[in-house]
Amino acid sequence: MINHTLKDDILSISITNKDFSYRISLKKLGNRIDWKIGGKDSENIIIKSVSTWALQLFTKTITDAQYVKQFKDIVQEYCPNNAIHWEDTFMAVKIQNEYNALSKTNQNQNEIIAMLTEKYNLDY
């Protein structure tokens, strides 16, 4: 479970028994980004208007979808008028994590992107 506290417009979040602790300004909590999945010299998948923080927080060591859902609830609590596309955010986290795992197998980057594009029926 994600624990969170708010003090001086800074949201502190952590996960019990995990190496996961971050402080985020409320002004930036609802930020969104067009997230690029892929290498610098390969094809890319771009998913628009996703949560900047969800992608940064949940595509490294903590990748469990339950935490992304809890994070969404926290963002909605403190930034109810955000313009984040949450379904696309959940999908972007899932695709990015799968891309990260496949990249470790030394597969061709363009093949990975093509496979993920087909698997998730993306038209980007």
PDB file of C-alpha atoms in Angstrom:
ATOM      1  CA  MET A   1       0.000   0.000   0.000  1.00  0.00           C
ATOM      2  CA  ILE A   2       1.190   3.498  -0.792  1.00  0.00           C
ATOM      3  CA  ASN A   3       1.391   5.729   2.256  1.00  0.00           C
ATOM      4  CA  HIS A   4       1.165   9.451   1.715  1.00  0.00           C
ATOM      5  CA  THR A   5       1.292  12.678   3.697  1.00  0.00           C
ATOM      6  CA  LEU A   6       1.010  16.300   2.659  1.00  0.00           C
ATOM      7  CA  LYS A   7       3.055  19.064   4.235  1.00  0.00           C
ATOM      8  CA  ASP A   8       3.756  22.529   2.826  1.00  0.00           C
ATOM      9  CA  ASP A   9       2.359  21.585  -0.602  1.00  0.00           C
ATOM     10  CA  ILE A  10       4.789  18.659  -0.852  1.00  0.00           C
ATOM     11  CA  LEU A  11       3.313  15.179  -1.130  1.00  0.00           C
ATOM     12  CA  SER A  12       5.466  12.470   0.425  1.00  0.00           C
ATOM     13  CA  ILE A  13       4.730   8.949  -0.759  1.00  0.00           C
ATOM     14  CA  SER A  14       6.247   5.649   0.298  1.00  0.00           C
ATOM     15  CA  ILE A  15       5.543   1.941   0.179  1.00  0.00           C
ATOM     16  CA  THR A  16       5.928  -0.084   3.357  1.00  0.00           C
ATOM     17  CA  ASN A  17       8.813  -2.582   3.309  1.00  0.00           C
ATOM     18  CA  LYS A  18      10.004  -1.343  -0.108  1.00  0.00           C
ATOM     19  CA  ASP A  19      12.830   0.946  -1.132  1.00  0.00           C
ATOM     20  CA  PHE A  20      10.346   3.505  -2.411  1.00  0.00           C
ATOM     21  CA  SER A  21      10.042   7.023  -1.059  1.00  0.00           C
ATOM     22  CA  TYR A  22       9.426  10.202  -3.046  1.00  0.00           C
ATOM     23  CA  ARG A  23       8.444  13.820  -2.489  1.00  0.00           C
ATOM     24  CA  ILE A  24       6.415  15.550  -5.188  1.00  0.00           C
ATOM     25  CA  SER A  25       5.277  19.161  -5.350  1.00  0.00           C
ATOM     26  CA  LEU A  26       1.496  19.446  -5.574  1.00  0.00           C
ATOM     27  CA  LYS A  27       2.021  21.845  -8.479  1.00  0.00           C
ATOM     28  CA  LYS A  28       3.638  19.009 -10.463  1.00  0.00           C
ATOM     29  CA  LEU A  29       1.554  16.068  -9.252  1.00  0.00           C
ATOM     30  CA  GLY A  30      -1.029  16.325 -12.045  1.00  0.00           C
ATOM     31  CA  ASN A  31       1.531  16.867 -14.817  1.00  0.00           C
ATOM     32  CA  ARG A  32       1.178  14.834 -17.972  1.00  0.00           C
ATOM     33  CA  ILE A  33       3.548  13.933 -20.755  1.00  0.00           C
ATOM     34  CA  ASP A  34       3.649  12.257 -24.143  1.00  0.00           C
ATOM     35  CA  TRP A  35       5.591   9.119 -23.114  1.00  0.00           C
ATOM     36  CA  LYS A  36       8.022   7.596 -25.598  1.00  0.00           C
ATOM     37  CA  ILE A  37       8.746   3.873 -25.410  1.00  0.00           C
ATOM     38  CA  GLY A  38      11.756   2.673 -27.373  1.00  0.00           C
ATOM     39  CA  GLY A  39      15.423   3.324 -27.912  1.00  0.00           C
ATOM     40  CA  LYS A  40      17.045   6.458 -29.256  1.00  0.00           C
ATOM     41  CA  ASP A  41      17.904   4.893 -32.600  1.00  0.00           C
ATOM     42  CA  SER A  42      14.833   2.725 -33.101  1.00  0.00           C
ATOM     43  CA  GLU A  43      11.138   2.979 -33.766  1.00  0.00           C
ATOM     44  CA  ASN A  44       9.076   4.301 -30.850  1.00  0.00           C
ATOM     45  CA  ILE A  45       5.649   4.008 -29.338  1.00  0.00           C
ATOM     46  CA  ILE A  46       4.289   7.332 -28.117  1.00  0.00           C
ATOM     47  CA  ILE A  47       1.388   7.391 -25.685  1.00  0.00           C
ATOM     48  CA  LYS A  48      -0.069  10.848 -25.118  1.00  0.00           C
ATOM     49  CA  SER A  49      -1.266  12.682 -22.008  1.00  0.00           C
ATOM     50  CA  VAL A  50      -0.133  10.150 -19.432  1.00  0.00           C
ATOM     51  CA  SER A  51       0.894  10.810 -15.838  1.00  0.00           C
ATOM     52  CA  THR A  52       4.504  11.960 -15.758  1.00  0.00           C
ATOM     53  CA  TRP A  53       4.951  10.726 -12.210  1.00  0.00           C
ATOM     54  CA  ALA A  54       3.250   7.354 -12.636  1.00  0.00           C
ATOM     55  CA  LEU A  55       5.599   6.513 -15.512  1.00  0.00           C
ATOM     56  CA  GLN A  56       8.666   7.726 -13.646  1.00  0.00           C
ATOM     57  CA  LEU A  57       7.768   5.932 -10.418  1.00  0.00           C
ATOM     58  CA  PHE A  58       6.381   2.613 -11.621  1.00  0.00           C
ATOM     59  CA  THR A  59       8.611   1.597 -14.528  1.00  0.00           C
ATOM     60  CA  LYS A  60      11.825   0.979 -12.610  1.00  0.00           C
ATOM     61  CA  THR A  61      11.897  -1.273  -9.539  1.00  0.00           C
ATOM     62  CA  ILE A  62       8.272  -1.050  -8.389  1.00  0.00           C
ATOM     63  CA  THR A  63       6.088  -2.185 -11.288  1.00  0.00           C
ATOM     64  CA  ASP A  64       2.998  -3.675  -9.654  1.00  0.00           C
ATOM     65  CA  ALA A  65      -0.247  -2.369 -11.186  1.00  0.00           C
ATOM     66  CA  GLN A  66      -1.925  -2.118  -7.777  1.00  0.00           C
ATOM     67  CA  TYR A  67       0.459   0.715  -6.865  1.00  0.00           C
ATOM     68  CA  VAL A  68      -0.338   2.607 -10.052  1.00  0.00           C
ATOM     69  CA  LYS A  69      -4.049   2.416  -9.192  1.00  0.00           C
ATOM     70  CA  GLN A  70      -3.370   3.649  -5.659  1.00  0.00           C
ATOM     71  CA  PHE A  71      -1.245   6.470  -7.055  1.00  0.00           C
ATOM     72  CA  LYS A  72      -4.109   7.468  -9.363  1.00  0.00           C
ATOM     73  CA  ASP A  73      -6.416   7.736  -6.344  1.00  0.00           C
ATOM     74  CA  ILE A  74      -3.880   9.944  -4.572  1.00  0.00           C
ATOM     75  CA  VAL A  75      -3.530  12.222  -7.613  1.00  0.00           C
ATOM     76  CA  GLN A  76      -7.319  12.430  -7.942  1.00  0.00           C
ATOM     77  CA  GLU A  77      -7.561  13.366  -4.258  1.00  0.00           C
ATOM     78  CA  TYR A  78      -5.100  16.266  -4.475  1.00  0.00           C
ATOM     79  CA  CYS A  79      -5.500  17.286  -8.144  1.00  0.00           C
ATOM     80  CA  PRO A  80      -9.100  16.410  -9.043  1.00  0.00           C
ATOM     81  CA  ASN A  81      -9.106  18.570 -12.188  1.00  0.00           C
ATOM     82  CA  ASN A  82      -6.058  16.970 -13.809  1.00  0.00           C
ATOM     83  CA  ALA A  83      -6.167  16.102 -17.522  1.00  0.00           C
ATOM     84  CA  ILE A  84      -4.289  12.813 -17.257  1.00  0.00           C
ATOM     85  CA  HIS A  85      -5.588   9.949 -19.401  1.00  0.00           C
ATOM     86  CA  TRP A  86      -5.478   7.218 -16.776  1.00  0.00           C
ATOM     87  CA  GLU A  87      -6.358   4.260 -18.997  1.00  0.00           C
ATOM     88  CA  ASP A  88      -3.507   5.242 -21.299  1.00  0.00           C
ATOM     89  CA  THR A  89      -1.251   5.721 -18.265  1.00  0.00           C
ATOM     90  CA  PHE A  90      -1.959   2.176 -17.043  1.00  0.00           C
ATOM     91  CA  MET A  91      -1.303   0.851 -20.538  1.00  0.00           C
ATOM     92  CA  ALA A  92       1.914   2.893 -20.881  1.00  0.00           C
ATOM     93  CA  VAL A  93       3.260   1.541 -17.579  1.00  0.00           C
ATOM     94  CA  LYS A  94       2.466  -2.014 -18.661  1.00  0.00           C
ATOM     95  CA  ILE A  95       4.031  -1.589 -22.113  1.00  0.00           C
ATOM     96  CA  GLN A  96       7.114   0.201 -20.743  1.00  0.00           C
ATOM     97  CA  ASN A  97       7.698  -2.564 -18.193  1.00  0.00           C
ATOM     98  CA  GLU A  98       7.317  -5.233 -20.870  1.00  0.00           C
ATOM     99  CA  TYR A  99       9.657  -3.289 -23.163  1.00  0.00           C
ATOM    100  CA  ASN A 100      12.227  -3.063 -20.346  1.00  0.00           C
ATOM    101  CA  ALA A 101      12.065  -6.835 -19.789  1.00  0.00           C
ATOM    102  CA  LEU A 102      12.338  -7.621 -23.507  1.00  0.00           C
ATOM    103  CA  SER A 103      15.233  -5.197 -23.969  1.00  0.00           C
ATOM    104  CA  LYS A 104      17.278  -7.275 -21.541  1.00  0.00           C
ATOM    105  CA  THR A 105      17.019 -10.270 -23.906  1.00  0.00           C
ATOM    106  CA  ASN A 106      19.106  -8.498 -26.569  1.00  0.00           C
ATOM    107  CA  GLN A 107      16.282  -8.601 -29.105  1.00  0.00           C
ATOM    108  CA  ASN A 108      16.313  -6.045 -31.895  1.00  0.00           C
ATOM    109  CA  GLN A 109      14.686  -2.817 -30.645  1.00  0.00           C
ATOM    110  CA  ASN A 110      12.562  -2.378 -33.768  1.00  0.00           C
ATOM    111  CA  GLU A 111      11.298  -5.962 -33.457  1.00  0.00           C
ATOM    112  CA  ILE A 112      10.346  -5.348 -29.819  1.00  0.00           C
ATOM    113  CA  ILE A 113       8.423  -2.191 -30.758  1.00  0.00           C
ATOM    114  CA  ALA A 114       6.687  -3.981 -33.653  1.00  0.00           C
ATOM    115  CA  MET A 115       5.709  -6.878 -31.387  1.00  0.00           C
ATOM    116  CA  LEU A 116       4.354  -4.574 -28.656  1.00  0.00           C
ATOM    117  CA  THR A 117       2.502  -2.441 -31.203  1.00  0.00           C
ATOM    118  CA  GLU A 118       0.783  -5.548 -32.542  1.00  0.00           C
ATOM    119  CA  LYS A 119       0.170  -7.119 -29.118  1.00  0.00           C
ATOM    120  CA  TYR A 120      -1.509  -4.002 -27.728  1.00  0.00           C
ATOM    121  CA  ASN A 121      -3.192  -3.108 -31.031  1.00  0.00           C
ATOM    122  CA  LEU A 122      -1.578   0.321 -31.115  1.00  0.00           C
ATOM    123  CA  ASP A 123      -1.827   2.695 -34.031  1.00  0.00           C
ATOM    124  CA  TYR A 124       0.791   5.310 -33.171  1.00  0.00           C
TER     125      TYR A 124
END
